[in-house]
Tab-separated table of C-alpha atoms and ligand atoms in Angstrom:
chain	number	residue	atom	x	y	z
V	1	UNK	CA	116.903	133.143	99.470
V	2	UNK	CA	114.029	133.612	101.996
V	3	UNK	CA	114.216	135.584	105.232
V	4	UNK	CA	112.496	134.385	108.120
V	5	UNK	CA	112.515	136.548	111.309
V	6	UNK	CA	113.682	135.047	114.715
V	7	UNK	CA	110.309	136.041	116.145
V	8	UNK	CA	108.444	134.460	114.380
V	9	UNK	CA	110.154	130.771	114.554
V	10	UNK	CA	109.587	131.797	118.842
V	11	UNK	CA	106.017	132.438	117.910
V	12	UNK	CA	105.608	129.242	115.892
V	13	UNK	CA	107.284	126.693	118.503
V	14	UNK	CA	105.371	128.281	121.386
V	15	UNK	CA	101.722	127.832	119.624
V	16	UNK	CA	102.791	124.377	118.680
V	17	UNK	CA	103.597	123.595	122.487
V	18	UNK	CA	100.370	124.962	123.609
V	19	UNK	CA	98.267	122.833	120.704
V	20	UNK	CA	99.957	119.999	121.072
V	21	UNK	CA	99.386	119.663	125.383
V	22	UNK	CA	96.025	120.222	124.998
V	23	UNK	CA	94.621	118.210	121.260
V	24	UNK	CA	95.457	114.508	120.221
V	25	UNK	CA	96.331	114.360	116.780
V	26	UNK	CA	93.362	113.416	114.456
V	27	UNK	CA	95.793	110.326	113.032
V	28	UNK	CA	96.122	108.817	117.181
V	29	UNK	CA	92.585	109.553	117.902
V	30	UNK	CA	91.291	107.586	114.854
V	31	UNK	CA	93.646	104.729	116.121
V	32	UNK	CA	92.356	104.859	120.000
V	33	UNK	CA	88.361	104.838	118.218
V	34	UNK	CA	89.472	101.913	115.568
V	35	UNK	CA	91.324	99.801	118.316
V	36	UNK	CA	87.723	100.742	120.640
V	37	UNK	CA	85.854	99.056	118.080
V	38	UNK	CA	87.532	95.864	117.663
V	39	UNK	CA	88.832	95.329	121.528
V	40	UNK	CA	86.784	92.572	122.467
V	41	UNK	CA	88.055	92.794	126.315
V	42	UNK	CA	85.357	95.051	127.997
V	43	UNK	CA	88.085	96.209	130.322
V	44	UNK	CA	89.936	97.361	127.505
V	45	UNK	CA	87.392	98.639	125.742
V	46	UNK	CA	86.354	100.698	128.562
V	47	UNK	CA	90.041	102.069	129.161
V	48	UNK	CA	90.148	102.999	125.357
V	49	UNK	CA	86.736	104.999	126.037
V	50	UNK	CA	88.226	106.955	128.961
V	51	UNK	CA	91.371	107.799	126.932
V	52	UNK	CA	88.645	109.294	124.497
V	53	UNK	CA	87.088	110.773	126.614
V	54	UNK	CA	90.288	112.764	128.312
V	55	UNK	CA	91.213	113.817	124.636
V	56	UNK	CA	87.833	115.427	124.035
V	57	UNK	CA	87.837	117.049	127.567
V	58	UNK	CA	91.103	118.238	126.927
V	59	UNK	CA	90.357	120.007	123.698
V	60	UNK	CA	87.633	121.726	124.986
V	61	UNK	CA	88.738	123.076	128.295
V	62	UNK	CA	92.300	123.461	126.938
V	63	UNK	CA	93.461	121.463	129.661
V	64	UNK	CA	96.465	119.688	129.415
V	65	UNK	CA	96.291	115.880	127.782
V	66	UNK	CA	98.404	114.952	130.835
V	67	UNK	CA	100.034	116.094	134.054
V	68	UNK	CA	103.431	115.358	132.368
V	69	UNK	CA	103.696	117.487	129.812
V	70	UNK	CA	106.914	116.298	128.853
V	71	UNK	CA	110.285	117.388	127.765
V	72	UNK	CA	110.032	119.330	124.154
V	73	UNK	CA	112.039	117.782	121.298
V	74	UNK	CA	111.883	119.786	118.243
V	75	UNK	CA	112.999	118.144	114.739
V	76	UNK	CA	114.262	121.606	112.708
V	77	UNK	CA	114.693	121.371	109.357
V	78	UNK	CA	116.852	124.149	107.590
V	79	UNK	CA	116.063	124.917	103.607
V	80	UNK	CA	119.826	125.713	101.832
V	81	UNK	CA	117.717	129.002	100.836
V	82	UNK	CA	116.423	130.148	103.972
V	83	UNK	CA	118.272	133.021	105.977
V	84	UNK	CA	117.251	133.729	109.647
V	85	UNK	CA	117.283	136.711	110.908
V	86	UNK	CA	117.149	138.645	114.300
V	87	UNK	CA	119.086	136.130	116.423
V	88	UNK	CA	120.018	132.368	117.131
V	89	UNK	CA	117.515	129.601	115.971
V	90	UNK	CA	118.364	127.516	118.811
V	91	UNK	CA	117.951	130.220	121.411
V	92	UNK	CA	114.716	131.362	119.485
V	93	UNK	CA	112.991	127.607	119.563
V	94	UNK	CA	114.184	127.458	123.486
V	95	UNK	CA	111.923	130.695	123.749
V	96	UNK	CA	109.059	129.444	122.316
V	97	UNK	CA	109.024	126.359	124.156
V	98	UNK	CA	109.462	128.430	127.604
V	99	UNK	CA	106.542	130.787	126.045
V	100	UNK	CA	104.326	127.811	124.942
V	101	UNK	CA	104.938	126.066	128.212
V	102	UNK	CA	103.967	128.926	130.223
V	103	UNK	CA	100.872	130.606	128.368
V	104	UNK	CA	99.368	126.938	127.996
V	105	UNK	CA	99.954	126.071	131.766
V	106	UNK	CA	101.494	122.973	130.918
V	107	UNK	CA	103.653	121.611	133.783
V	108	UNK	CA	107.814	122.155	133.347
V	109	UNK	CA	109.344	118.766	134.402
V	110	UNK	CA	112.861	119.727	133.304
V	111	UNK	CA	116.018	119.833	135.708
V	112	UNK	CA	119.229	119.388	136.383
V	113	UNK	CA	120.588	115.744	136.238
V	114	UNK	CA	122.159	115.500	139.493
V	115	UNK	CA	121.113	118.722	141.858
V	116	UNK	CA	117.401	117.253	140.217
V	117	UNK	CA	116.518	121.389	140.541
V	118	UNK	CA	113.932	122.328	138.409
V	119	UNK	CA	115.081	124.711	135.491
V	120	UNK	CA	111.610	126.306	136.147
V	121	UNK	CA	110.929	126.849	132.260
V	122	UNK	CA	110.987	123.616	130.418
V	123	UNK	CA	114.525	124.123	128.827
V	124	UNK	CA	116.594	123.356	127.439
V	125	UNK	CA	114.288	121.754	124.578
V	126	UNK	CA	116.459	118.851	122.877
V	127	UNK	CA	116.654	120.079	119.173
V	128	UNK	CA	117.776	118.078	116.382
V	129	UNK	CA	118.887	120.217	113.411
V	130	UNK	CA	119.257	119.442	109.916
V	131	UNK	CA	120.170	121.109	106.512
V	132	UNK	CA	117.298	120.396	103.705
V	133	UNK	CA	117.312	121.814	100.073
V	134	UNK	CA	114.301	124.689	99.340
V	135	UNK	CA	113.357	127.569	101.149
V	136	UNK	CA	110.912	126.446	103.729
V	137	UNK	CA	111.772	125.720	107.733
V	138	UNK	CA	110.109	122.871	108.965
V	139	UNK	CA	109.527	122.148	112.501
V	140	UNK	CA	108.217	119.195	114.284
V	141	UNK	CA	107.708	119.098	118.459
V	142	UNK	CA	107.137	116.024	120.268
V	143	UNK	CA	106.412	115.878	124.021
V	144	UNK	CA	108.078	112.817	125.615
V	145	UNK	CA	106.234	111.957	128.916
V	146	UNK	CA	108.826	110.581	131.993
V	147	UNK	CA	106.988	107.233	131.754
V	148	UNK	CA	107.580	106.121	128.279
V	149	UNK	CA	111.033	107.882	127.977
V	150	UNK	CA	111.996	105.476	131.060
V	151	UNK	CA	111.196	102.368	128.963
V	152	UNK	CA	112.991	103.692	125.651
V	153	UNK	CA	116.791	101.689	125.047
V	154	UNK	CA	119.397	101.432	122.384
V	155	UNK	CA	121.793	98.738	122.325
V	156	UNK	CA	124.564	97.011	119.796
V	157	UNK	CA	123.395	93.887	118.079
V	158	UNK	CA	125.775	91.854	116.514
V	159	UNK	CA	124.846	91.674	112.522
V	160	UNK	CA	124.137	88.286	112.332
V	161	UNK	CA	121.482	88.600	114.626
V	162	UNK	CA	119.702	90.701	111.444
V	163	UNK	CA	115.910	91.020	111.358
V	164	UNK	CA	114.948	88.272	113.794
V	165	UNK	CA	117.385	90.188	116.463
V	166	UNK	CA	115.490	93.239	115.928
V	167	UNK	CA	112.558	91.688	116.163
V	168	UNK	CA	113.101	90.135	119.597
V	169	UNK	CA	114.844	92.858	120.895
V	170	UNK	CA	111.893	95.257	120.550
V	171	UNK	CA	108.988	92.563	121.447
V	172	UNK	CA	110.790	91.851	124.839
V	173	UNK	CA	111.362	95.905	125.411
V	174	UNK	CA	107.682	96.215	125.009
V	175	UNK	CA	106.401	92.778	126.901
V	176	UNK	CA	109.133	94.324	129.861
V	177	UNK	CA	107.859	97.879	129.738
V	178	UNK	CA	104.388	96.369	130.743
V	179	UNK	CA	101.913	99.351	131.958
V	180	UNK	CA	105.051	101.621	132.471
V	181	UNK	CA	104.764	103.681	129.006
V	182	UNK	CA	100.938	104.018	129.613
V	183	UNK	CA	99.998	101.863	126.785
V	184	UNK	CA	98.575	101.628	123.981
V	185	UNK	CA	102.073	102.852	122.735
V	186	UNK	CA	103.593	104.050	119.572
V	187	UNK	CA	106.894	102.409	118.647
V	188	UNK	CA	109.628	103.859	116.959
V	189	UNK	CA	112.191	101.933	115.616
V	190	UNK	CA	115.867	103.058	114.853
V	191	UNK	CA	118.296	100.629	113.050
V	192	UNK	CA	121.555	101.473	111.420
V	193	UNK	CA	123.665	104.926	111.815
V	194	UNK	CA	125.734	104.647	114.869
V	195	UNK	CA	125.197	104.188	118.402
V	196	UNK	CA	123.472	108.071	118.701
V	197	UNK	CA	122.304	108.310	115.474
V	198	UNK	CA	120.027	105.248	115.889
V	199	UNK	CA	118.482	106.378	119.362
V	200	UNK	CA	117.826	109.848	116.926
V	201	UNK	CA	116.160	107.863	114.288
V	202	UNK	CA	114.051	106.276	116.970
V	203	UNK	CA	112.667	109.585	117.819
V	204	UNK	CA	111.960	110.884	114.760
V	205	UNK	CA	110.367	107.721	113.582
V	206	UNK	CA	108.007	108.969	115.959
V	207	UNK	CA	107.233	112.377	114.120
V	208	UNK	CA	105.635	110.584	111.262
V	209	UNK	CA	101.981	110.184	110.939
V	210	UNK	CA	100.001	106.650	112.195
V	211	UNK	CA	98.600	106.495	108.772
V	212	UNK	CA	101.270	106.938	106.506
V	213	UNK	CA	102.899	103.777	104.907
V	214	UNK	CA	106.465	104.057	104.883
V	215	UNK	CA	107.311	104.250	100.994
V	216	UNK	CA	109.875	101.291	101.404
V	217	UNK	CA	107.750	97.993	100.608
V	218	UNK	CA	109.936	96.114	102.889
V	219	UNK	CA	110.284	98.362	105.865
V	220	UNK	CA	106.600	98.769	105.009
V	221	UNK	CA	105.672	94.649	105.856
V	222	UNK	CA	108.519	95.322	109.020
V	223	UNK	CA	106.462	97.649	110.915
V	224	UNK	CA	103.309	95.430	110.242
V	225	UNK	CA	104.885	92.682	111.048
V	226	UNK	CA	105.985	94.200	114.376
V	227	UNK	CA	102.892	96.021	114.921
V	228	UNK	CA	100.836	92.630	114.506
V	229	UNK	CA	103.725	90.862	116.986
V	230	UNK	CA	103.302	93.358	119.825
V	231	UNK	CA	99.431	93.084	119.946
V	232	UNK	CA	99.532	89.880	120.457
V	233	UNK	CA	101.492	90.485	123.832
V	234	UNK	CA	98.399	91.245	125.615
V	235	UNK	CA	99.654	93.715	127.865
V	236	UNK	CA	96.439	96.272	126.212
V	237	UNK	CA	95.343	99.526	127.292
V	238	UNK	CA	97.284	100.495	130.304
V	239	UNK	CA	98.437	97.029	131.388
V	240	UNK	CA	95.366	95.634	131.897
V	241	UNK	CA	94.993	93.236	128.907
V	242	UNK	CA	93.732	93.477	125.757
V	243	UNK	CA	95.002	93.652	121.959
V	244	UNK	CA	95.926	96.929	121.742
V	245	UNK	CA	98.893	97.294	123.121
V	246	UNK	CA	100.796	99.319	120.163
V	247	UNK	CA	98.813	101.891	118.098
V	248	UNK	CA	101.754	101.845	115.570
V	249	UNK	CA	105.649	100.720	114.833
V	250	UNK	CA	107.278	103.230	112.619
V	251	UNK	CA	110.746	102.090	111.430
V	252	UNK	CA	113.973	104.643	110.620
V	253	UNK	CA	116.513	103.120	108.700
V	254	UNK	CA	120.356	104.294	107.315
V	255	UNK	CA	123.524	102.468	106.813
V	256	UNK	CA	125.695	101.149	109.326
V	257	UNK	CA	129.277	100.211	109.955
V	258	UNK	CA	129.689	96.628	108.998
V	259	UNK	CA	131.008	95.590	111.955
V	260	UNK	CA	127.713	96.973	113.740
V	261	UNK	CA	123.790	96.407	114.048
V	262	UNK	CA	123.043	99.716	115.791
V	263	UNK	CA	119.187	99.723	117.537
V	264	UNK	CA	117.069	102.020	119.751
V	265	UNK	CA	113.515	101.417	120.898
V	266	UNK	CA	111.844	104.517	121.225
V	267	UNK	CA	108.322	104.434	123.502
V	268	UNK	CA	105.861	107.242	122.967
V	269	UNK	CA	102.313	106.925	124.894
V	270	UNK	CA	98.882	106.703	123.835
V	271	UNK	CA	99.570	110.544	124.824
V	272	UNK	CA	101.359	111.794	121.710
V	273	UNK	CA	101.780	115.004	121.716
V	274	UNK	CA	102.912	115.635	118.194
V	275	UNK	CA	103.141	118.858	115.918
V	276	UNK	CA	104.266	119.993	112.286
V	277	UNK	CA	104.271	123.716	111.326
V	278	UNK	CA	106.289	124.904	107.945
V	279	UNK	CA	107.351	128.764	108.043
D	1	SF4	S1	103.848	108.172	129.767
D	1	SF4	FE1	102.619	109.355	128.995
D	1	SF4	S2	100.350	108.917	129.484
D	1	SF4	FE2	101.804	108.531	130.692
D	1	SF4	S3	102.202	109.602	132.508
D	1	SF4	FE3	103.681	110.236	131.091
D	1	SF4	S4	102.700	111.338	129.725
D	1	SF4	FE4	101.041	111.024	130.750
């Protein structure tokens, strides 16, 4: 049994918020570069150049990648052989978000849903806990901006609609979203589970690196098929046309009720703030 101190969790989360706010992950930066080389539209190329320049400047100046620093979403995997000492893990994660957003000069965007009064410190964060084997604690941080979050959807398809129905829904969603989620985007697709679980799967799919390949060859092929179809939509960088509407598609699937086909699409903008730590 390994013991992890609560203060170490708070410090790790604060550090992730600050670093993610100013540093685009290497795989996302590389995809933007590849897209710039491939684009034939001068406007699309110029926008991609500006996105890369923005990422370079944020890294150098430690200023946020975007004015919308997002709502903090964290996936916390707790190993069976881990003992947390010194407090409550949910409070520790929220304390880390509070500290990271304050010390990183990141915009606080979380408010009461009815009064719209800002909570003032970007908490509460959205935290998903999972129990896993082992003696490690793994935390993945995502910042979700309002523009792309508003374009995400959950639906319940009829089972007979199958893969063709899933594909049609995802393509229509990205087409209808247009410029709103600040393309090129990363599209997380959650299939199966139940209504709520599909949404969680779609969000969790966004925690994968863009250059990874799904271990299930059938799902890997479906990701590629969707990516190709979405990049033929012509939405392009910032919605001004081009061949780069998405940087990647990630699918997470699990079994569901035989009468249901739950489906969620979680769209993430080009400013894909993602960070991971293992304690
Ligand atoms: S969708 Fe992303 S890039 Fe666009 S304003 Fe929101 S956080 Fe910024």
